Short mmCIF file of C-alpha atoms and ligand atoms in Angstrom, two decimals:
data_model
loop_
_atom_site.label_atom_id
_atom_site.label_comp_id
_atom_site.label_asym_id
_atom_site.label_seq_id
_atom_site.Cartn_x
_atom_site.Cartn_y
_atom_site.Cartn_z
CA MET A 1 23.67 182.98 210.60
CA ALA A 2 23.56 183.27 206.81
CA GLU A 3 25.51 180.68 204.92
CA SER A 4 28.38 182.39 203.12
CA ARG A 5 31.36 181.32 201.07
CA HIS A 6 33.11 184.51 202.00
CA ALA A 7 35.32 185.26 204.98
CA THR A 8 33.33 188.46 205.29
CA ALA A 9 29.76 188.52 204.07
CA SER A 10 28.96 190.05 200.73
CA LEU A 11 25.76 190.20 198.72
CA MET A 12 25.04 190.47 195.02
CA VAL A 13 22.61 192.81 193.28
CA ALA A 14 22.11 192.34 189.54
CA GLY A 15 19.96 194.54 187.32
CA ASN A 16 18.13 192.87 184.43
CA TRP A 17 17.23 195.66 182.03
CA LYS A 18 15.19 193.32 179.80
CA MET A 19 14.29 194.79 176.36
CA ASN A 20 14.55 198.42 177.43
CA THR A 21 16.54 201.51 176.39
CA THR A 22 18.25 202.51 173.18
CA VAL A 23 22.04 202.21 173.09
CA ASP A 24 22.48 205.89 173.98
CA GLU A 25 19.96 205.66 176.80
CA GLY A 26 21.64 202.51 178.03
CA VAL A 27 25.10 204.10 178.10
CA ALA A 28 23.69 207.03 180.07
CA LEU A 29 21.91 204.66 182.45
CA ALA A 30 25.09 202.64 182.99
CA ARG A 31 26.95 205.84 183.86
CA ALA A 32 24.24 206.82 186.32
CA VAL A 33 24.26 203.35 187.90
CA CYS A 34 28.03 203.55 188.43
CA VAL A 35 27.55 206.85 190.28
CA ALA A 36 24.61 205.51 192.31
CA VAL A 37 26.44 202.37 193.49
CA ALA A 38 29.91 203.86 193.99
CA ALA A 39 31.83 202.94 197.15
CA LYS A 40 29.64 199.94 198.01
CA GLU A 41 32.46 197.55 198.68
CA ARG A 42 30.47 194.67 200.11
CA VAL A 43 28.12 194.28 197.19
CA ASP A 44 28.84 192.53 193.94
CA VAL A 45 26.90 194.72 191.48
CA ALA A 46 26.13 193.65 187.92
CA ILE A 47 24.00 195.05 185.13
CA LEU A 48 22.51 193.06 182.28
CA PRO A 49 21.69 195.36 179.36
CA PRO A 50 20.39 194.16 175.97
CA PHE A 51 22.97 192.48 173.73
CA THR A 52 23.23 195.49 171.43
CA HIS A 53 24.51 197.64 174.30
CA LEU A 54 27.07 195.34 175.86
CA TRP A 55 30.17 196.42 173.94
CA ALA A 56 29.57 200.13 174.47
CA ILE A 57 28.70 199.73 178.14
CA ARG A 58 31.77 197.60 178.78
CA SER A 59 34.01 200.67 178.58
CA VAL A 60 31.66 202.69 180.82
CA LEU A 61 32.06 200.06 183.55
CA GLU A 62 35.83 199.81 183.33
CA GLY A 63 37.45 200.39 186.71
CA THR A 64 34.10 200.82 188.52
CA GLY A 65 33.73 197.30 189.91
CA VAL A 66 30.28 197.00 188.32
CA ARG A 67 30.18 193.83 186.24
CA LEU A 68 28.57 193.26 182.90
CA GLY A 69 26.15 190.46 182.04
CA ALA A 70 24.08 189.20 179.12
CA GLN A 71 20.39 188.39 179.59
CA ASP A 72 20.56 185.11 177.72
CA VAL A 73 22.90 183.03 175.58
CA TYR A 74 22.72 180.11 173.18
CA TRP A 75 24.65 176.91 173.92
CA LYS A 76 26.53 176.42 170.64
CA ASP A 77 29.76 178.29 169.91
CA SER A 78 28.86 179.19 166.32
CA GLY A 79 26.82 178.07 163.36
CA ALA A 80 23.47 178.41 161.62
CA PHE A 81 21.47 179.74 164.57
CA THR A 82 20.06 182.98 163.25
CA GLY A 83 19.57 185.66 165.86
CA GLU A 84 21.42 183.83 168.63
CA ILE A 85 24.49 184.94 170.59
CA SER A 86 27.01 182.40 171.85
CA PRO A 87 29.03 182.41 175.05
CA ALA A 88 32.15 182.18 172.86
CA MET A 89 31.23 185.65 171.53
CA LEU A 90 31.02 187.07 175.05
CA ALA A 91 33.97 185.31 176.63
CA GLY A 92 36.88 187.44 177.72
CA TRP A 93 35.06 190.78 177.91
CA CYS A 94 31.65 190.08 179.40
CA ASP A 95 31.44 188.75 182.96
CA LEU A 96 28.25 186.78 183.27
CA THR A 97 25.11 185.44 181.68
CA LEU A 98 21.56 184.93 182.92
CA VAL A 99 19.84 181.69 181.95
CA GLY A 100 16.37 180.35 182.62
CA HIS A 101 14.64 183.68 183.24
CA SER A 102 10.91 183.11 183.50
CA GLU A 103 10.24 185.29 180.45
CA ARG A 104 12.51 182.99 178.41
CA ARG A 105 10.76 179.94 179.83
CA HIS A 106 7.18 181.18 179.57
CA ILE A 107 7.14 183.52 176.56
CA PHE A 108 9.75 181.73 174.42
CA GLY A 109 9.06 178.19 175.59
CA GLU A 110 12.52 177.32 176.85
CA ARG A 111 12.65 173.96 178.49
CA ASN A 112 14.62 172.90 181.54
CA HIS A 113 17.22 170.88 179.64
CA GLU A 114 17.83 173.80 177.24
CA VAL A 115 18.46 176.04 180.22
CA GLY A 116 20.93 173.40 181.40
CA LYS A 117 22.81 173.51 178.10
CA LYS A 118 23.05 177.30 178.31
CA PHE A 119 24.30 177.01 181.86
CA VAL A 120 27.03 174.54 180.94
CA ALA A 121 28.08 176.49 177.83
CA SER A 122 28.42 179.69 179.87
CA LEU A 123 30.63 177.99 182.44
CA ALA A 124 32.72 176.37 179.73
CA HIS A 125 33.60 179.83 178.45
CA GLY A 126 34.54 181.17 181.86
CA LEU A 127 31.38 183.24 182.27
CA GLN A 128 29.73 183.34 185.67
CA VAL A 129 26.12 182.28 185.28
CA ILE A 130 22.93 183.29 187.07
CA LEU A 131 20.40 180.48 186.88
CA ALA A 132 16.82 181.66 187.43
CA VAL A 133 14.22 179.27 188.80
CA GLY A 134 10.75 179.73 190.21
CA GLU A 135 7.17 178.54 190.29
CA THR A 136 3.99 179.97 188.78
CA SER A 137 1.14 181.11 190.92
CA ASP A 138 -0.88 177.93 190.17
CA GLU A 139 2.09 175.76 191.08
CA ARG A 140 2.43 177.59 194.42
CA ASP A 141 -1.30 177.30 195.10
CA ASP A 142 -1.06 173.55 194.43
CA GLY A 143 1.78 173.23 196.94
CA ARG A 144 4.27 172.30 194.23
CA THR A 145 6.85 175.08 194.67
CA PHE A 146 9.65 172.85 195.95
CA ASP A 147 8.98 170.18 193.31
CA VAL A 148 9.11 172.75 190.52
CA VAL A 149 12.39 174.33 191.60
CA ASN A 150 13.89 170.88 192.25
CA ARG A 151 13.00 169.84 188.71
CA GLN A 152 14.42 173.05 187.24
CA LEU A 153 17.66 172.59 189.19
CA ASP A 154 18.01 168.87 188.53
CA ALA A 155 17.60 169.33 184.79
CA VAL A 156 20.53 171.73 184.85
CA PHE A 157 22.64 169.47 187.04
CA ALA A 158 21.96 166.59 184.64
CA GLU A 159 23.85 168.49 181.93
CA LEU A 160 26.99 168.85 184.06
CA GLU A 161 29.89 166.52 183.53
CA ILE A 162 31.95 167.92 186.37
CA PRO A 163 30.77 169.89 189.41
CA PRO A 164 31.25 173.61 188.78
CA ALA A 165 33.23 175.82 191.16
CA MET A 166 30.78 177.33 193.62
CA ASP A 167 31.70 180.92 192.77
CA ALA A 168 31.11 180.28 189.06
CA TRP A 169 27.34 180.28 189.44
CA VAL A 170 24.52 182.00 191.24
CA ILE A 171 20.89 180.96 191.56
CA ALA A 172 18.08 183.49 191.43
CA TYR A 173 14.82 182.36 193.01
CA GLU A 174 12.21 184.27 191.05
CA PRO A 175 8.59 183.27 191.63
CA VAL A 176 6.86 183.91 188.31
CA TRP A 177 3.89 185.53 190.06
CA ALA A 178 6.19 188.18 191.54
CA ILE A 179 8.07 189.21 188.41
CA GLY A 180 7.01 192.59 187.12
CA THR A 181 3.73 192.37 189.02
CA GLY A 182 4.44 194.55 192.03
CA ARG A 183 3.49 191.52 194.14
CA THR A 184 6.71 190.75 196.01
CA ALA A 185 7.11 187.51 197.91
CA THR A 186 7.14 188.18 201.62
CA PRO A 187 10.62 187.90 203.13
CA GLU A 188 9.45 184.71 204.87
CA GLN A 189 8.16 183.16 201.61
CA ALA A 190 11.40 184.04 199.82
CA GLN A 191 13.57 182.80 202.69
CA GLU A 192 11.72 179.48 202.81
CA VAL A 193 12.35 178.68 199.15
CA VAL A 194 15.89 180.07 199.10
CA ALA A 195 16.79 177.89 202.11
CA HIS A 196 15.21 174.91 200.36
CA ILE A 197 17.25 175.61 197.22
CA LYS A 198 20.46 175.74 199.24
CA GLN A 199 19.61 172.45 200.90
CA HIS A 200 18.81 170.84 197.54
CA VAL A 201 22.08 172.04 196.04
CA ARG A 202 24.05 170.90 199.08
CA ALA A 203 22.58 167.42 198.73
CA ARG A 204 23.95 167.31 195.17
CA PHE A 205 27.27 169.14 195.63
CA LEU A 206 28.56 168.28 199.03
CA ASP A 207 31.01 171.15 199.27
CA GLY A 208 28.43 173.90 199.64
CA SER A 209 26.11 176.00 197.56
CA PRO A 210 26.36 179.10 195.41
CA ARG A 211 24.81 182.39 196.33
CA VAL A 212 21.04 182.41 196.05
CA LEU A 213 19.36 185.71 195.17
CA TYR A 214 15.68 186.63 195.32
CA GLY A 215 13.98 188.32 192.36
CA GLY A 216 10.44 189.54 191.87
CA SER A 217 9.31 193.15 192.32
CA VAL A 218 12.28 194.11 194.51
CA THR A 219 12.19 197.84 195.23
CA ALA A 220 14.01 200.39 197.35
CA ALA A 221 11.17 200.00 199.86
CA ASN A 222 11.28 196.22 200.34
CA ALA A 223 14.95 195.34 199.70
CA ALA A 224 16.16 195.74 203.29
CA SER A 225 13.56 193.37 204.71
CA LEU A 226 14.38 190.74 202.08
CA PHE A 227 18.12 191.08 202.77
CA GLY A 228 17.36 190.73 206.48
CA GLU A 229 16.56 187.05 205.86
CA ALA A 230 19.49 184.80 206.69
CA ASP A 231 19.81 182.92 203.39
CA ILE A 232 18.94 185.59 200.84
CA ASP A 233 22.28 186.59 199.32
CA GLY A 234 21.06 189.51 197.24
CA ALA A 235 18.60 190.36 194.50
CA LEU A 236 17.96 190.11 190.80
CA VAL A 237 16.14 193.33 189.99
CA GLY A 238 14.10 193.98 186.86
CA GLY A 239 11.99 197.12 186.54
CA VAL A 240 13.74 199.14 189.22
CA SER A 241 17.17 198.49 187.67
CA LEU A 242 16.15 201.05 185.01
CA ARG A 243 16.09 203.76 187.69
CA ALA A 244 19.66 204.34 188.79
CA GLU A 245 18.96 206.12 192.06
CA GLU A 246 16.45 203.58 193.26
CA PHE A 247 18.73 200.76 192.17
CA GLY A 248 21.44 202.48 194.23
CA VAL A 249 19.17 202.37 197.30
CA ILE A 250 18.78 198.59 196.84
CA VAL A 251 22.55 198.23 196.60
CA ALA A 252 22.97 200.36 199.73
CA ALA A 253 20.52 198.06 201.56
CA ALA A 254 22.64 195.09 200.48
CA GLU A 255 25.77 196.79 201.79
CA THR A 256 24.09 197.40 205.16
CA ALA A 257 22.93 193.76 205.30
CA ALA A 258 26.41 192.48 204.48
CA CYS A 259 27.90 194.51 207.35
CA ALA A 260 25.14 193.32 209.72
CA ARG A 261 25.81 189.67 208.84
CA ASP A 262 29.42 190.07 209.95
CA LEU A 263 28.14 191.01 213.39
CA ASP A 264 25.87 187.96 213.73
C1 PEP B 301 13.34 190.10 186.65
O1 PEP B 301 13.10 190.45 185.51
O2 PEP B 301 14.22 189.25 186.88
C2 PEP B 301 12.60 190.71 187.73
C3 PEP B 301 12.77 190.26 188.94
O3 PEP B 301 11.74 191.73 187.39
P1 PEP B 301 10.99 192.76 188.41
O4 PEP B 301 12.04 193.20 189.40
O5 PEP B 301 10.54 193.86 187.53
O6 PEP B 301 9.92 191.99 189.05
#
């Protein structure tokens, strides 16, 4: 049976819009997402629009249950860091942040310990944080997947002074070779690494592990089979999160999986 912190199972589906949409398009998309995911009570749904859209979209989401997240954050509260956004600026009205996305790591050169600082700063401001980890295709071919995710996780844990509450963070396992490529990990491949991540986290924090999502070319067609795996607690969705109806189908698949897990 899937490991769950919840009395009844629930899954999470988060949509990472990346650098897409104008503000007006984003507001319209947020409205469409709210319609598409309405009445899915067993799924924790979040959208992560670009920074410029967050304030406007906040009021669209009010009362819908859909939560609002930022795609990145800097670790300082304020200062001479041109172009950066701090968790202090988001605290109190934004729900979560994403840190360590592979595009931040591979295009912008973010290192593991910097991801850790972003993680800690988000938590310190009461923001839930999604920590993305995952291996490249070469690393997988060399049999180093577990080592890579262990290193990414341990670098974050090294920044922690106190263990965070388990519901304050979420891990997204996102193999780099599957992001935006249309090459999804098989449910078995995803399950294997997600289960490993849970085990690794449990060895460090004895009282359990946070939710672990899968991300990498999740679509309406493959979501149900991924959610059928015992340890996959939901999805971080990129490209398809820009299409409200299809995103809604993924959320519906998560709702069905959550109900099925109660029966196990
Ligand atoms: C992502 O950006 O986190 C992602 C998983 O993208 P895609 O779904 O497009 O592969």
